[in-house]
Tab-separated table of C-alpha atoms and ligand atoms in Angstrom:
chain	number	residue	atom	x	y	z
W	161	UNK	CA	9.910	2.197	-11.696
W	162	UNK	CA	13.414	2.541	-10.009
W	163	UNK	CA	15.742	-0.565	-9.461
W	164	UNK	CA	16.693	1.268	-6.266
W	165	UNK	CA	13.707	-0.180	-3.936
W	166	UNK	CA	13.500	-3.140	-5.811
W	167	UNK	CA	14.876	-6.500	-3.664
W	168	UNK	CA	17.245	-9.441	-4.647
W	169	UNK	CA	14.061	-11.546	-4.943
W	170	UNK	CA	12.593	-8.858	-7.322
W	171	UNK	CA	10.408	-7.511	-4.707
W	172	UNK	CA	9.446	-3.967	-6.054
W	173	UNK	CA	8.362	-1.400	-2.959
W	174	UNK	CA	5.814	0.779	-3.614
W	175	UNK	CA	4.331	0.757	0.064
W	176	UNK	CA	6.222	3.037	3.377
W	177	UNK	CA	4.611	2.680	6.237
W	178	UNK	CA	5.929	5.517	8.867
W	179	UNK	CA	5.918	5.351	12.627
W	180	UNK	CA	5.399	8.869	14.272
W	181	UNK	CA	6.069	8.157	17.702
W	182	UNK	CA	6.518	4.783	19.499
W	183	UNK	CA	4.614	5.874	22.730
W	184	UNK	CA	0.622	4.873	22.541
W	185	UNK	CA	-2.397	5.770	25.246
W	186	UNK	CA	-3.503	2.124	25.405
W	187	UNK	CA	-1.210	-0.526	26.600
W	188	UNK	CA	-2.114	-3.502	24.963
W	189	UNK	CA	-0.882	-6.367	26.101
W	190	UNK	CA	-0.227	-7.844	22.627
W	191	UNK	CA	1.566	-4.452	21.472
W	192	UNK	CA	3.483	-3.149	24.933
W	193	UNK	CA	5.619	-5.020	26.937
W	194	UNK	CA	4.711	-4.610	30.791
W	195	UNK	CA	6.301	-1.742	32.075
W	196	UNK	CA	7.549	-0.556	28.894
W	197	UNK	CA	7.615	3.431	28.191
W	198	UNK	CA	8.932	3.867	25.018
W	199	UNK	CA	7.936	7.521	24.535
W	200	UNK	CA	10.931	9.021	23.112
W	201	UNK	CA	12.044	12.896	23.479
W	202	UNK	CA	10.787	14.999	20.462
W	203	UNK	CA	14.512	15.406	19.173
W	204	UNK	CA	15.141	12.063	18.571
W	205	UNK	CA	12.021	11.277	16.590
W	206	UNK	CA	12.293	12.448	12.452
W	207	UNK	CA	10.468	15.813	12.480
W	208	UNK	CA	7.282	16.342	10.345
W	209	UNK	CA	10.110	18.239	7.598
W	210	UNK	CA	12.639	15.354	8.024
W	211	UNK	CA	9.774	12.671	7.196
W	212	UNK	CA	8.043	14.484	4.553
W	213	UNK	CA	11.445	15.054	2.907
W	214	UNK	CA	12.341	11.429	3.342
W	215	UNK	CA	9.078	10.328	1.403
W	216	UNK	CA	9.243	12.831	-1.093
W	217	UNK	CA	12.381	11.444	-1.552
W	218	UNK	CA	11.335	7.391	-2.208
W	219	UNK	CA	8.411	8.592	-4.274
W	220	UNK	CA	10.483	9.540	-6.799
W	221	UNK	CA	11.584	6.150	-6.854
W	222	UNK	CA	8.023	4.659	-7.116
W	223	UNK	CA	6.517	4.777	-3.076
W	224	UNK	CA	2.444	5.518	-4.234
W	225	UNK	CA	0.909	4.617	-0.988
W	226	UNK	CA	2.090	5.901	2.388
W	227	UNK	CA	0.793	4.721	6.085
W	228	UNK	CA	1.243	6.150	9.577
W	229	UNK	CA	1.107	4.333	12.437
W	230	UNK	CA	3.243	3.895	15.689
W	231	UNK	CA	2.832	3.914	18.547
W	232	UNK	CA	-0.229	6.166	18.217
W	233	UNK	CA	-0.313	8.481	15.467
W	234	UNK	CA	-2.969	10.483	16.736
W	235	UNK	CA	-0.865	11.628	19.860
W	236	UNK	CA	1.595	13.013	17.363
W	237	UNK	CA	0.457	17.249	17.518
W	238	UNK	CA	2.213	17.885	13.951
W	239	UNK	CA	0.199	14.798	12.749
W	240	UNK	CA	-2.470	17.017	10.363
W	241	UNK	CA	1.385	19.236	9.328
W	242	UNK	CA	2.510	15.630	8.142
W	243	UNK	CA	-0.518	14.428	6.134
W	244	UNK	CA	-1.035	17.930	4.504
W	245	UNK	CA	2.839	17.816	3.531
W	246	UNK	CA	2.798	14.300	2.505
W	247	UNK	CA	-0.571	14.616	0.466
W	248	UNK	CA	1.193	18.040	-1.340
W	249	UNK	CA	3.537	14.889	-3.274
W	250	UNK	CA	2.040	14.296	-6.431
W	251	UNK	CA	3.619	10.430	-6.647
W	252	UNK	CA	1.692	9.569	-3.005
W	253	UNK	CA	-2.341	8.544	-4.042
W	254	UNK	CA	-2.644	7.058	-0.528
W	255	UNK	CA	-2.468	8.336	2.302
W	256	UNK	CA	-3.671	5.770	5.158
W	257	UNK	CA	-2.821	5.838	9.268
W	258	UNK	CA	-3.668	2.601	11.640
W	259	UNK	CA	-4.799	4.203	14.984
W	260	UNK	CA	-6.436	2.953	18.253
W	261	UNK	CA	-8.990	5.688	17.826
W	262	UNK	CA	-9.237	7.354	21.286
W	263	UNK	CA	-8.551	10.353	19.974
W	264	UNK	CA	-9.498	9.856	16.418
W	265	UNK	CA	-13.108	11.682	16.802
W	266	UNK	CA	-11.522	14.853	17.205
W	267	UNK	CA	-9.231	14.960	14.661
W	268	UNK	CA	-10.947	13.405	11.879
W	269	UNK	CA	-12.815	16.280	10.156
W	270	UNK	CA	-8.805	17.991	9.621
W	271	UNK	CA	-7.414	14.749	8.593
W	272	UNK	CA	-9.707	13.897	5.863
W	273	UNK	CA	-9.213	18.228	5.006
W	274	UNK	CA	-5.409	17.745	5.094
W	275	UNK	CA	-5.655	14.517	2.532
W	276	UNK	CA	-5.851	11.208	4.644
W	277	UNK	CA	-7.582	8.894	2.639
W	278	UNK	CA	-8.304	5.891	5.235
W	279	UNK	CA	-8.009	4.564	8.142
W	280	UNK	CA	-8.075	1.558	10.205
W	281	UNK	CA	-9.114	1.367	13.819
W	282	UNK	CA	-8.252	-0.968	16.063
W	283	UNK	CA	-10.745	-3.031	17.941
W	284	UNK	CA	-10.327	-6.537	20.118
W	285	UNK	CA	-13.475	-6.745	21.506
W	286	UNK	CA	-17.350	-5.075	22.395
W	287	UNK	CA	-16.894	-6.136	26.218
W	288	UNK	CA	-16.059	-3.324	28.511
W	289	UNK	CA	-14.479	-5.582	30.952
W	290	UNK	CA	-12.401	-7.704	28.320
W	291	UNK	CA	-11.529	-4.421	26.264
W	292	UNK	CA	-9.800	-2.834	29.365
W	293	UNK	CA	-8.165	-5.863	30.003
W	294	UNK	CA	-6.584	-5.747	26.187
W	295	UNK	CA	-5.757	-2.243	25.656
W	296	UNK	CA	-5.701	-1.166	30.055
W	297	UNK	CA	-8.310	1.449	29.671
W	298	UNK	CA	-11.918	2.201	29.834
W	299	UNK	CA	-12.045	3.829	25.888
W	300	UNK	CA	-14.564	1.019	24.473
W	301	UNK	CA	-17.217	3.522	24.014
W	302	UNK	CA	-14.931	6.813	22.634
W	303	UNK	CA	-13.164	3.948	20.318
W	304	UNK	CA	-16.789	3.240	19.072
W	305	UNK	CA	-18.005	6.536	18.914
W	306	UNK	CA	-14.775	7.826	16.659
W	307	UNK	CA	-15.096	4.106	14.406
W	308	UNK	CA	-19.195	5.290	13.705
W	309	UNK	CA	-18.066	8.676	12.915
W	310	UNK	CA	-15.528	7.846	10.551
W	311	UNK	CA	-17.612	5.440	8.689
W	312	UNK	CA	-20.228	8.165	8.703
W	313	UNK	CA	-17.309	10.510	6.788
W	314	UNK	CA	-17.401	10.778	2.870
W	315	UNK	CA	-14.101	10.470	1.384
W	316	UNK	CA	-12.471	8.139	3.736
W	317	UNK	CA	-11.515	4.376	3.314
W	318	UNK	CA	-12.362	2.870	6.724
W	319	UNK	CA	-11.000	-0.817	8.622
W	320	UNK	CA	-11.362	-2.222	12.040
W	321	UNK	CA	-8.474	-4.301	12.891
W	322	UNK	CA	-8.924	-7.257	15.523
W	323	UNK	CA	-5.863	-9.517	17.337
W	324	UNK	CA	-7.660	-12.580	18.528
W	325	UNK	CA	-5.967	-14.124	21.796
W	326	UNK	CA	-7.599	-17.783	23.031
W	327	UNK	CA	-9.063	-17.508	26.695
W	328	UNK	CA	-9.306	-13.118	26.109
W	329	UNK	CA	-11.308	-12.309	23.185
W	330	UNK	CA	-10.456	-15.436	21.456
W	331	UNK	CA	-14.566	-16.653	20.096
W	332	UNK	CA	-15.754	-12.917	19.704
W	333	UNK	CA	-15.410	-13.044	15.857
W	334	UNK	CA	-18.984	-13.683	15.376
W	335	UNK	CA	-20.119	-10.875	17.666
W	336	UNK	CA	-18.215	-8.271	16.041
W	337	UNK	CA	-18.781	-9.349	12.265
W	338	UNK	CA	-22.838	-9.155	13.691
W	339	UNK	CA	-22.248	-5.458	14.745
W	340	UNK	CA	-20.963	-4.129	11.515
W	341	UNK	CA	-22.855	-6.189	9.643
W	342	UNK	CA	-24.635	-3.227	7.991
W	343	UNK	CA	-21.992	-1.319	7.517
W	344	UNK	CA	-19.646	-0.935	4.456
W	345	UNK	CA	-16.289	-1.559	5.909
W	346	UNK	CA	-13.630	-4.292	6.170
W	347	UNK	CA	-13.018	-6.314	9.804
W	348	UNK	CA	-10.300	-7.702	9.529
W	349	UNK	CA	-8.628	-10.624	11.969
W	350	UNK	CA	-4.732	-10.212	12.602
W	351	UNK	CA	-3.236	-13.709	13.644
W	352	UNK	CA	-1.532	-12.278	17.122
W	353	UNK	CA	2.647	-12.260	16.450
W	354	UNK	CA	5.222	-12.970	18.583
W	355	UNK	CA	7.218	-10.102	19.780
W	356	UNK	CA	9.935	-9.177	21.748
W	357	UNK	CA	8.067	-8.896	25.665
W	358	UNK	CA	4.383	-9.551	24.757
W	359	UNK	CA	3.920	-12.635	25.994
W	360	UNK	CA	2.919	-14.719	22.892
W	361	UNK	CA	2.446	-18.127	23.325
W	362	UNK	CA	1.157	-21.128	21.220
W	363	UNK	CA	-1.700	-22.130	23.808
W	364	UNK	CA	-3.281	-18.243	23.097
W	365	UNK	CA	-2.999	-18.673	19.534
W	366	UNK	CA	-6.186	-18.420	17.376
W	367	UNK	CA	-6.115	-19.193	13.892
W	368	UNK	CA	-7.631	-17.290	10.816
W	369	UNK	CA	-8.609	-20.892	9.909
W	370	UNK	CA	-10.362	-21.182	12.910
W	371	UNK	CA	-11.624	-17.811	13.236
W	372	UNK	CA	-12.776	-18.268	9.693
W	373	UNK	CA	-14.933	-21.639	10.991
W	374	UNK	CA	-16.798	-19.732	13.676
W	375	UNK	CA	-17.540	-16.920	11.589
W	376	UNK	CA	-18.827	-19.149	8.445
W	377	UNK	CA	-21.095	-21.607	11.140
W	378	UNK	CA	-23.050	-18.270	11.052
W	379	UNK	CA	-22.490	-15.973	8.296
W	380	UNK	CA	-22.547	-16.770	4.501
W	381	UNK	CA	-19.649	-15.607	2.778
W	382	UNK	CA	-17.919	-15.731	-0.734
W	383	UNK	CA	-13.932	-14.874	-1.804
W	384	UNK	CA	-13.533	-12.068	-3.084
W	385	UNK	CA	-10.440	-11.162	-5.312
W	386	UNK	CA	-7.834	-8.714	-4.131
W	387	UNK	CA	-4.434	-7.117	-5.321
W	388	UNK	CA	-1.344	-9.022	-5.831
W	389	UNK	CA	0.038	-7.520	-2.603
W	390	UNK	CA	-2.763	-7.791	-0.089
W	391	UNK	CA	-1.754	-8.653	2.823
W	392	UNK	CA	-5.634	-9.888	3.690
W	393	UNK	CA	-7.733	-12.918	2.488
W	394	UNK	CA	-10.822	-11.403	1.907
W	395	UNK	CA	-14.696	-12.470	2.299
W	396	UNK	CA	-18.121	-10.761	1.228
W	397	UNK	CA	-20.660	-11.403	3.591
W	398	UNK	CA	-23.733	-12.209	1.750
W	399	UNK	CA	-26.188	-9.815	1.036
W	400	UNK	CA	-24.606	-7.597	3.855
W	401	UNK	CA	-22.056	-4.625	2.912
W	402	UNK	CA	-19.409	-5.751	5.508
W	403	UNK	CA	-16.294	-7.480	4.051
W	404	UNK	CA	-13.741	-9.886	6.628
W	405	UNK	CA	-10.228	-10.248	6.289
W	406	UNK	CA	-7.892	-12.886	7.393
W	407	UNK	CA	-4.397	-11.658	8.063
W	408	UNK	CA	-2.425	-15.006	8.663
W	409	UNK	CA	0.644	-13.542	9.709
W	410	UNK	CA	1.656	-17.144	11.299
W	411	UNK	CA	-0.528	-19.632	9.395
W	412	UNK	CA	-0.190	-18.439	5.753
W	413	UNK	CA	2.430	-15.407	5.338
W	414	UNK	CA	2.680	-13.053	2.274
W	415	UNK	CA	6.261	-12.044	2.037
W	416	UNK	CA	6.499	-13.464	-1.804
W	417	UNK	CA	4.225	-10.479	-2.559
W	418	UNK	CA	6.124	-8.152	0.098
W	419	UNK	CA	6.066	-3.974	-1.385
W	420	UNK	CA	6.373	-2.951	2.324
W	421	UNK	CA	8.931	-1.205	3.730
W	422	UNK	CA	9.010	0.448	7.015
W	423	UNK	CA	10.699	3.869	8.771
W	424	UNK	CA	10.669	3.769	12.586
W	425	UNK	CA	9.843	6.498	14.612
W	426	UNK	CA	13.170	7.516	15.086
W	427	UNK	CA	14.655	7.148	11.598
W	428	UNK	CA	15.712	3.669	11.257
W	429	UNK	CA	15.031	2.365	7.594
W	430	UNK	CA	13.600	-1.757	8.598
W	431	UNK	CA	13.276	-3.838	5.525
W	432	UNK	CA	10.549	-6.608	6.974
W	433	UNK	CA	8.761	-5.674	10.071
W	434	UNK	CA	10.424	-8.827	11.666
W	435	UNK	CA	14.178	-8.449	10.455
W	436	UNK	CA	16.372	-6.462	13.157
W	437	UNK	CA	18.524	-5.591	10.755
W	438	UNK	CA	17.851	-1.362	10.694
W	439	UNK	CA	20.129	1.605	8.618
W	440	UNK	CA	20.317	4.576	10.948
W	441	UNK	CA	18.935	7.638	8.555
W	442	UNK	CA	18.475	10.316	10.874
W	443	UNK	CA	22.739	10.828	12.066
W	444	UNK	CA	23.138	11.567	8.226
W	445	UNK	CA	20.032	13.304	7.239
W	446	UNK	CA	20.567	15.353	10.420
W	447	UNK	CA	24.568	15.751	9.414
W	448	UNK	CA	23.338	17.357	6.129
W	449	UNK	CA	23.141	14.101	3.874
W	450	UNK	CA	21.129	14.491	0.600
W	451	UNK	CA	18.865	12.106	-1.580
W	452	UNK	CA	21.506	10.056	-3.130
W	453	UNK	CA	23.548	9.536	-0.165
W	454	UNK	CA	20.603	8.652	1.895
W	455	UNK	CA	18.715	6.412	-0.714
W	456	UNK	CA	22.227	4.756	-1.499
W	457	UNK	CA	22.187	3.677	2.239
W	458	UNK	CA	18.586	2.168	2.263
W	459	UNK	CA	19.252	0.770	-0.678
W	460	UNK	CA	22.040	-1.167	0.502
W	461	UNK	CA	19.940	-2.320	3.266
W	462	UNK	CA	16.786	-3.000	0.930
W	463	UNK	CA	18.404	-5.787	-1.823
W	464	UNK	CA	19.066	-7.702	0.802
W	465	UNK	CA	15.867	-8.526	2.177
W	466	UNK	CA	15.146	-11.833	3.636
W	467	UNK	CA	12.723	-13.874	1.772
W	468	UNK	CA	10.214	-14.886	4.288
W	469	UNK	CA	9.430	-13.367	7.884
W	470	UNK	CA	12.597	-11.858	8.520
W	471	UNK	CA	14.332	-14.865	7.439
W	472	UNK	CA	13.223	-16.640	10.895
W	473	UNK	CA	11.022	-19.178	12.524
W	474	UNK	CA	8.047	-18.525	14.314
W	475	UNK	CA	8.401	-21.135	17.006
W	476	UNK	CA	11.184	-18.720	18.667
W	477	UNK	CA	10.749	-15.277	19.626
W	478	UNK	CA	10.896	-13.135	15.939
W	479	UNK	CA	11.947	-9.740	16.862
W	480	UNK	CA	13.654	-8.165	19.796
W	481	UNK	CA	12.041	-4.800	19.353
W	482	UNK	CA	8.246	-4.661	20.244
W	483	UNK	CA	5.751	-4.029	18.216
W	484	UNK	CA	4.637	-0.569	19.611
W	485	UNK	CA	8.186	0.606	19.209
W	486	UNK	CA	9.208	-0.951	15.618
W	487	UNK	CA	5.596	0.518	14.221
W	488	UNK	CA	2.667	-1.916	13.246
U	184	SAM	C1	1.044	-1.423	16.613
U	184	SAM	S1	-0.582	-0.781	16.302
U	184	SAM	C2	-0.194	0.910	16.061
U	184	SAM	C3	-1.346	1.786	15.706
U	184	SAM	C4	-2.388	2.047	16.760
U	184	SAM	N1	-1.872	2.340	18.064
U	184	SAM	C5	-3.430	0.964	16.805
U	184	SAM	O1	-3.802	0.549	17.894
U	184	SAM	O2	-3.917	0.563	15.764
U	184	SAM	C6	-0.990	-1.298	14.663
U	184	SAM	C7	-1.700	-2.612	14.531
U	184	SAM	O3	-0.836	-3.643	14.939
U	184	SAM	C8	-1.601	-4.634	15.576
U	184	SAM	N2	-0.735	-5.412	16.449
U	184	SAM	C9	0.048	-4.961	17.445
U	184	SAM	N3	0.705	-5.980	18.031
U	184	SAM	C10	0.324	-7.103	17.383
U	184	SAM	C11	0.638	-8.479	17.519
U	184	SAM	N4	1.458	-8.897	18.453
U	184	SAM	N5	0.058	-9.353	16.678
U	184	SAM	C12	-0.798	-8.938	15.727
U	184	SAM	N6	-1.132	-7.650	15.553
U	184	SAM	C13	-0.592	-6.749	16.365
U	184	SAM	C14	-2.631	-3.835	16.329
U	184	SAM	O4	-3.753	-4.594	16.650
U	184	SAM	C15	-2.962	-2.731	15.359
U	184	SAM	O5	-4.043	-3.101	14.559
């Protein structure tokens, strides 16, 4: 294992997560700030070469796990180029992408060719009328449709992702742990984060605690034991395959265990999804820079790594960069 992505706390970073593009199909309201068009031109994002050069590059200094996300991966039209290049590095034994799954159903059958080993799918809620509120479109049923087919797929990891917001989707926990009850898959609740423009406030703010308290008033469920560096407090529902997460951002936050680190869609090495701090990698790579130059800069970056949530507090805004554009 390398010293080079290993943090002044000892951290050791073993997990990139890549944003392909920062422009999405849905505009969620917890994700996109109103208004907000953050596509960028193709130029200015890394290339499928310039990213799968830049991973091949921190694998040999211990990356094993890789995830793309944005934005929306799936708009990306290189994205099968990028997971066939990226699963071609023998280091890399996951391969995983986060996606809203509008387009998913399409592109599945090539993605799991090309080597992607999971993915998770977003979904806030089974109302029509409340999911176009979230996301501002009518894709409930094609988001459904692509989650059944990938849990249908062999040889694919699959996890539905859900942001809670009180007075929006804030009590439909039990409802969606009841429709994937039977099915062998994670759901996992994401305490909703403050970010630059998306309107977080304390009032819409649902605990995992108290998510956790609806869901257990009807569902019997025991702990079950994860990695060191999960990221998700996770339940068995008795005698059911379906597992729940907790993801308490807010409430209960993981950063001791941190192995993330994060490259945005257009080349900016982030320590801590909440940290502004960013090294620009794409001038030099793009100038002609090679490995040791470019590591020595992230490295640079990387030892200093807050300890805890970007080194702020959540009562104030966290980030100024939204969510969609930094890369969930
Ligand atoms: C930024 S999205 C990008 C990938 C893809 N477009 C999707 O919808 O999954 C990745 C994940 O971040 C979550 N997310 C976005 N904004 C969030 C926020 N403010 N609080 C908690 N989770 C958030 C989304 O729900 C999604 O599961």
């Amino acid at each position: 294992m390398s010293a080079l992505l290993t943090d002044q706390f000892g951290r050791v970073h073993t997990y990139l997560r890549i944003s392909l593009t920062p422009a999405c199909n849905f505009r969620c309201t917890y994700c996109m700030p109103d208004g907000e068009n953050p596509a960028l031109s193709s130029s200015r994002l890394l290339s499928a070469m310039e990213i799968i050069k830049l991973v091949s590059w921190l694998a040999d200094e211990g990356v094993t796990k890789v995830r793309l996300t944005g934005g929306e991966p799936t708009i990306r039209k290189d994205l099968v180029e990028i997971v066939e290049g990226i699963s071609q590095i023998p280091q890399i034994k996951q391969i995983g992408m986060t996606t809203n799954g509008f387009l998913l159903g399409e592109q599945l059958p090539r993605l799991v060719d090309a080597g992607l080993t999971s993915v998770n799918i977003s979904l806030d809620s089974l109302s029509e009328p409340t999911f176009r509120k979230i996301s501002g479109t009518n894709g409930l049923s094609r988001v459904l449709d692509s989650i059944h087919l990938a849990l249908q797929t062999p040889g694919i990891e699959v996890k539905i992702n859900s942001v809670l917001m009180r007075g929006i989707n804030g009590t439909e926990a039990p409802d969606l742990v009841r429709y994937f009850l039977n099915h062998k898959t994670e759901l996992r609740f994401i305490e909703f984060m403050p970010f630059g423009g998306n309107h977080w406030e304390l009032s819409k703010f649902v605990s995992s605690a108290e998510t956790r308290l609806l869901i257990s008033n009807q569902f019997e469920h025991e702990k079950i034991n994860e990695a060191h560096d999960s990221v998700s407090d996770s339940f068995q529902i008795k005698n059911h395959p379906l597992k729940v997460g907790f993801i308490s951002s807010i409430t209960d936050h993981f950063c001791s265990s941190c192995s993330r680190i994060r490259l945005t869609a257009d080349g900016k090495f982030r320590s801590c999804l909440f940290d502004d701090g960013e090294v620009d990698l794409l001038t030099p790579l793009r100038k002609g820079a090679e490995k040791q130059e470019i590591l020595s800069h992230l490295a640079g970056h990387l030892i200093n790594k807050p300890a805890k949530h970007g080194g702020h507090d959540f009562s104030v805004q966290t980030t100024q960069r939204s969510m969609t554009s930094i890369g969930g």
